[in-house]
Short mmCIF file of C-alpha atoms in Angstrom, two decimals:
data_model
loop_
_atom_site.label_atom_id
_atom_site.label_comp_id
_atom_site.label_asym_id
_atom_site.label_seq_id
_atom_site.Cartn_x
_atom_site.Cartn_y
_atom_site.Cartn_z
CA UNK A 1 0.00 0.00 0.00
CA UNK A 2 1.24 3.11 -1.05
CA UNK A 3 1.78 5.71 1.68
CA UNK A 4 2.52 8.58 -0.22
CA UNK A 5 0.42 9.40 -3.32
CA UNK A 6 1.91 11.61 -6.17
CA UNK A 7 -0.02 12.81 -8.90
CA UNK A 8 0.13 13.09 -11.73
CA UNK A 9 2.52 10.72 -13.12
CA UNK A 10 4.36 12.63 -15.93
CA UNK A 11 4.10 16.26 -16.84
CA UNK A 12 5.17 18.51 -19.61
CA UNK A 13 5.51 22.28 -19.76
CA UNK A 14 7.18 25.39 -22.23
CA UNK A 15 9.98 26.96 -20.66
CA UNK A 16 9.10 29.67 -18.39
CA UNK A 17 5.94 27.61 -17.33
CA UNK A 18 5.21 26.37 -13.52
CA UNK A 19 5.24 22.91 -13.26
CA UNK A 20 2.70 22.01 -9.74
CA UNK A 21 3.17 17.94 -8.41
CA UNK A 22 1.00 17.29 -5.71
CA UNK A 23 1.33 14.49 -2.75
CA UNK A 24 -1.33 12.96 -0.29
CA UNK A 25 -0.86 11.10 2.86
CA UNK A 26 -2.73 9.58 5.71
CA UNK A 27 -0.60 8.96 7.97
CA UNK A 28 -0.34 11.44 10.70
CA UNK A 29 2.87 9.91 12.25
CA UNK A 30 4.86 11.75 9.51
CA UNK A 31 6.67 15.11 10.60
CA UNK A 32 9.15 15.31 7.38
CA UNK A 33 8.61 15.73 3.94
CA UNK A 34 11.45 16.05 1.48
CA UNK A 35 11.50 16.28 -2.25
CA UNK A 36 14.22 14.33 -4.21
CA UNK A 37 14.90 15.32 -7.56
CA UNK A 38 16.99 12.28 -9.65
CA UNK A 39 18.11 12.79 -13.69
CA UNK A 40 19.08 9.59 -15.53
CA UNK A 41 21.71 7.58 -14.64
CA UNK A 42 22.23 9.41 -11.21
CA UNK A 43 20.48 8.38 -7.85
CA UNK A 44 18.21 10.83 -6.17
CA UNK A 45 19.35 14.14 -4.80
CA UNK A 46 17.59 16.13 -1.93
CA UNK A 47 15.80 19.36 -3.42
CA UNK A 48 13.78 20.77 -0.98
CA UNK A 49 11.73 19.61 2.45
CA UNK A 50 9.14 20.44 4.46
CA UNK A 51 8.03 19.90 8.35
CA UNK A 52 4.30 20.27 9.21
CA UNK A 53 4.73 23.71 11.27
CA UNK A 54 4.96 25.28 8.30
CA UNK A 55 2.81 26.18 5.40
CA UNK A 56 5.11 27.27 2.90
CA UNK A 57 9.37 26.85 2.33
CA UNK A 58 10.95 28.59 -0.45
CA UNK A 59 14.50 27.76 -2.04
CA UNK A 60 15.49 29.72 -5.13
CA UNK A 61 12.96 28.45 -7.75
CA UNK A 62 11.56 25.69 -5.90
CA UNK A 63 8.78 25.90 -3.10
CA UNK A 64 6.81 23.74 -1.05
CA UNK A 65 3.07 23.97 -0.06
CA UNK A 66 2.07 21.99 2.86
CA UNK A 67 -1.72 22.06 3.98
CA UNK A 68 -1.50 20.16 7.72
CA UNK A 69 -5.77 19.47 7.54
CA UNK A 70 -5.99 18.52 4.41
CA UNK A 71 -2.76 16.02 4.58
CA UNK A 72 -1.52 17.27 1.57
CA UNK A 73 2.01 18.99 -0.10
CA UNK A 74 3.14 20.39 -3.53
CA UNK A 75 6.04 21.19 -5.36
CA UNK A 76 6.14 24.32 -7.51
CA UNK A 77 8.62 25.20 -10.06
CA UNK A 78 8.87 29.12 -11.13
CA UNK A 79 10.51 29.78 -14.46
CA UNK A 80 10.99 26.24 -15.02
CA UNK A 81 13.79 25.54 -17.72
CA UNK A 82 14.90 22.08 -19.69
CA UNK A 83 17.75 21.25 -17.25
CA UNK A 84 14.75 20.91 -14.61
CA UNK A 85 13.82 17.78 -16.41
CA UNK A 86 13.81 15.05 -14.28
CA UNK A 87 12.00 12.56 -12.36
CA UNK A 88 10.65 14.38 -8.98
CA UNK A 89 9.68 12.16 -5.49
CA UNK A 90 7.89 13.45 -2.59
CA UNK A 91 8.74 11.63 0.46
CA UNK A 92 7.70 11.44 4.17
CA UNK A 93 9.47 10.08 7.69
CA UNK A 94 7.89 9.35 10.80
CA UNK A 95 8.29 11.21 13.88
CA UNK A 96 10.61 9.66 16.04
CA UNK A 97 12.24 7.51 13.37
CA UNK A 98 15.59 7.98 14.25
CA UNK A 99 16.90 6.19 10.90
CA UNK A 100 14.47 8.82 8.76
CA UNK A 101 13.24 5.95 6.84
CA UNK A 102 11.63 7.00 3.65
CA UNK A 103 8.41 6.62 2.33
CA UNK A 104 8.19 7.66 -1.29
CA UNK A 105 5.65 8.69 -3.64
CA UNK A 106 5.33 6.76 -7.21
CA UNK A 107 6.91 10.10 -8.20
CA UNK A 108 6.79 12.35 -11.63
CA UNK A 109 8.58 12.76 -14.54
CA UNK A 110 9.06 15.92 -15.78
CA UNK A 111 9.80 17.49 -19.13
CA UNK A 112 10.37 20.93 -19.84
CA UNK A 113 10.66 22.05 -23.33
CA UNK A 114 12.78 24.85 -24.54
CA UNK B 1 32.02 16.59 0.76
CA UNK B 2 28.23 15.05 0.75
CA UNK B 3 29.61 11.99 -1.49
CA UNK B 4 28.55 8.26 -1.49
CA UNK B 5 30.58 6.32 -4.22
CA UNK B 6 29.33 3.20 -5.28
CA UNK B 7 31.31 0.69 -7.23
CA UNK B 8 31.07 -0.79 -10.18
CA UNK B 9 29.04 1.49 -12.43
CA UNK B 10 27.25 -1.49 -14.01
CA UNK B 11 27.82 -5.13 -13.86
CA UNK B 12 26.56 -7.79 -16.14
CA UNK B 13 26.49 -11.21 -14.30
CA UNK B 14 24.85 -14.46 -15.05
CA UNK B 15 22.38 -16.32 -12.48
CA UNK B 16 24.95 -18.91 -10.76
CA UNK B 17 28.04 -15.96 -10.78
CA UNK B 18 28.52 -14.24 -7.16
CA UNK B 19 29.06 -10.52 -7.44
CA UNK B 20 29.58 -7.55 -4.72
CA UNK B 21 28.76 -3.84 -4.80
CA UNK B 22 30.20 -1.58 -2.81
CA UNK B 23 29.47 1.95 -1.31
CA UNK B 24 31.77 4.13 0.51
CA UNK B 25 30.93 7.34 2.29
CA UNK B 26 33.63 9.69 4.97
CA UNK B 27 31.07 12.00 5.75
CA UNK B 28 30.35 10.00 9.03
CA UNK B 29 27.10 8.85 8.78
CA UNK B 30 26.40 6.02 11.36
CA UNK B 31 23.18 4.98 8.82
CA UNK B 32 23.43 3.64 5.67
CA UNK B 33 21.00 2.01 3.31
CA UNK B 34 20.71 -0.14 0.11
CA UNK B 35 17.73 0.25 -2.21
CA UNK B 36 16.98 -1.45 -5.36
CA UNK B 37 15.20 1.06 -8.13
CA UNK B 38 13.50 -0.16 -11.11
CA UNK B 39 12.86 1.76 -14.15
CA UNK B 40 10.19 4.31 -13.57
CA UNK B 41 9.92 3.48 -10.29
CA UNK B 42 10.70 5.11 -6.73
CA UNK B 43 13.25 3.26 -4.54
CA UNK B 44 12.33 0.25 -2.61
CA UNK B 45 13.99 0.07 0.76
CA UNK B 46 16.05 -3.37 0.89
CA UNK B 47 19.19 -3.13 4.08
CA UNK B 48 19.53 -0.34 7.01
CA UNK B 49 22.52 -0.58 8.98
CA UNK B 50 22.94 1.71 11.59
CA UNK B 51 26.00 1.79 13.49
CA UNK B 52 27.54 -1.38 11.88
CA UNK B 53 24.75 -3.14 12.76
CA UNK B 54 21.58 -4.64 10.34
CA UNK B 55 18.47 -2.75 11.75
CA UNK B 56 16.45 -3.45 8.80
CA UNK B 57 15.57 -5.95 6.64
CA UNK B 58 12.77 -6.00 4.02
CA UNK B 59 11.87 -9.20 3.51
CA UNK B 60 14.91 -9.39 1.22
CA UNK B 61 15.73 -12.48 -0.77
CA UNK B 62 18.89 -14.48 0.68
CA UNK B 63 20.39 -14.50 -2.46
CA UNK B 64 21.15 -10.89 -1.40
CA UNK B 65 23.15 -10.76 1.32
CA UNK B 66 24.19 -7.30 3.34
CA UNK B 67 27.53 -6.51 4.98
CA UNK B 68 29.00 -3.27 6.80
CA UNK B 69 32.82 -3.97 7.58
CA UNK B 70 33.09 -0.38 8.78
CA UNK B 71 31.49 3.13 9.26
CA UNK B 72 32.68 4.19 5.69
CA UNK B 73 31.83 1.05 3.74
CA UNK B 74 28.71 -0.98 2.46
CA UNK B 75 28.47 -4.51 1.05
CA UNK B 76 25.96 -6.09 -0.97
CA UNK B 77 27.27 -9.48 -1.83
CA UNK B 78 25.14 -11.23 -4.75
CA UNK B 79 24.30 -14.97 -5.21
CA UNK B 80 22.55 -17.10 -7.97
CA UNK B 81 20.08 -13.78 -9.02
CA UNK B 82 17.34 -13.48 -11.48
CA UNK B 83 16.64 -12.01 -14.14
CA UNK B 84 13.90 -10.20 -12.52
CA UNK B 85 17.08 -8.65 -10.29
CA UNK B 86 17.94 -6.31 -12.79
CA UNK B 87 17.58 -3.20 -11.55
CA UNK B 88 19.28 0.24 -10.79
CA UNK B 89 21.16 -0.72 -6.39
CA UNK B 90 21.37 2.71 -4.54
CA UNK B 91 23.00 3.19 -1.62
CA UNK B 92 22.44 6.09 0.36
CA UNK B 93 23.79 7.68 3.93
CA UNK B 94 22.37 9.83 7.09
CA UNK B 95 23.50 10.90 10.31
CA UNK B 96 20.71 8.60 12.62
CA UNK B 97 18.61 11.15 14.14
CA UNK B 98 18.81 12.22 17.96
CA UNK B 99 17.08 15.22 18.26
CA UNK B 100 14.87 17.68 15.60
CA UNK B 101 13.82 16.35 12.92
CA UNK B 102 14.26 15.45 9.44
CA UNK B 103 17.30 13.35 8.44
CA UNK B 104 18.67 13.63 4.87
CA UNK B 105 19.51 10.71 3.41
CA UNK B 106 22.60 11.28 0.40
CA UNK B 107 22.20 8.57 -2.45
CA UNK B 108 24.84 7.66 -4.39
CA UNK B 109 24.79 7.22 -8.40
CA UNK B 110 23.88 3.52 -8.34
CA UNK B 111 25.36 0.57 -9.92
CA UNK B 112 23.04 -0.44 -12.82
CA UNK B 113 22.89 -4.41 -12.88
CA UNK B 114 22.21 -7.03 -15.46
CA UNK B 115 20.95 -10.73 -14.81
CA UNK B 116 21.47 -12.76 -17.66
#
């Protein structure tokens, strides 16, 4: 059973547009909720996370929604551009899991087209 | 340096060959993990080790078979596979948590394997 939904599966945009991947969960155990990005041929690479105490987290062109009630997060990408093309994951850990284990989402990959 | 090297970059091996992979991290992470990935797919947790020792175990064939000689290095020793083994092995690294929260867990590039 999968822990972590992502939708949607695949996504294309221009250049310039905002690419939006949202994640669900139900489990109110987890406390941490990090985005890995991962190109081809390389393994996945922290981007951006999240804890529940806050609503939104901004780094450069990447930022995270996070609605607590509604148990759900997003990833938004301003000005995206073709080297953002990738395959995203949203993740989540439990509270008090000292070894952060990972739950991931089926994640999304992303095209962005000059 | 937020490096985990994993070695080799591929392997090709046939189902009654025995094959390791290796990972190697000096950032001092006491946690370290091996994953399998398949195409299109997000990772599936296989090994944790945390401080030398197994803590986790998914349900993982024996045919796979985990070790940690030391903080800086990770095993995966591999016997009589399938075919349906092929896959993309991560290993990744994190300081075990102790206080806060969040742990980030650094992945290295993979070694992309071939059952034949």
């Amino acid at each position: 059973q999968q822990q972590v939904k992502q939708s949607p599966q695949s996504l294309i945009v221009q250049k310039g547009g905002i690419p939006i991947i949202n994640c669900a969960y139900e489990n109110t155990a987890f406390d941490y909720f990090p985005w890995y990005q991962q190109f081809p041929g390389k393994g996945p690479a922290l981007l951006i996370a999240i804890r529940p105490d806050v609503s939104e987290k901004k780094e450069g062109r990447f930022t995270i929604s996070f609605n607590k009630s509604a148990k759900q997060f997003s990833l938004h990408i301003m000005d995206s551009q073709p080297g953002d093309s990738a395959t995203y994951f949203c993740a989540a850990s439990k509270r008090g899991s000292t070894l952060g284990r990972l739950y991931f989402g089926r994640g999304t990959q992303l095209t962005v087209w000059p | 340096d937020t490096e985990v090297t994993q070695t080799p970059k591929h392997l090709v091996m046939g189902m009654t060959n025995k094959k390791s992979l290796k990972c190697e991290q000096h950032m001092g992470h006491r946690a370290m993990y091996w994953y399998k990935q398949k195409a299109k797919k997000p990772p599936e947790l296989m090994f944790v080790y945390s401080y030398e020792k197994l803590s986790i175990n998914e349900s993982v064939p024996s045919r796979f078979s985990p070790e940690c000689p030391n903080s800086s290095l990770l095993n995966l020793h591999l016997h009589a596979l399938q075919p349906e083994d092929s896959a993309l092995y991560l290993c990744a690294s994190s300081q075990p948590l102790t206080t806060g929260w969040g742990t980030i867990q650094y992945f290295g590039a993979g070694t992309r394997l071939s059952v034949l």
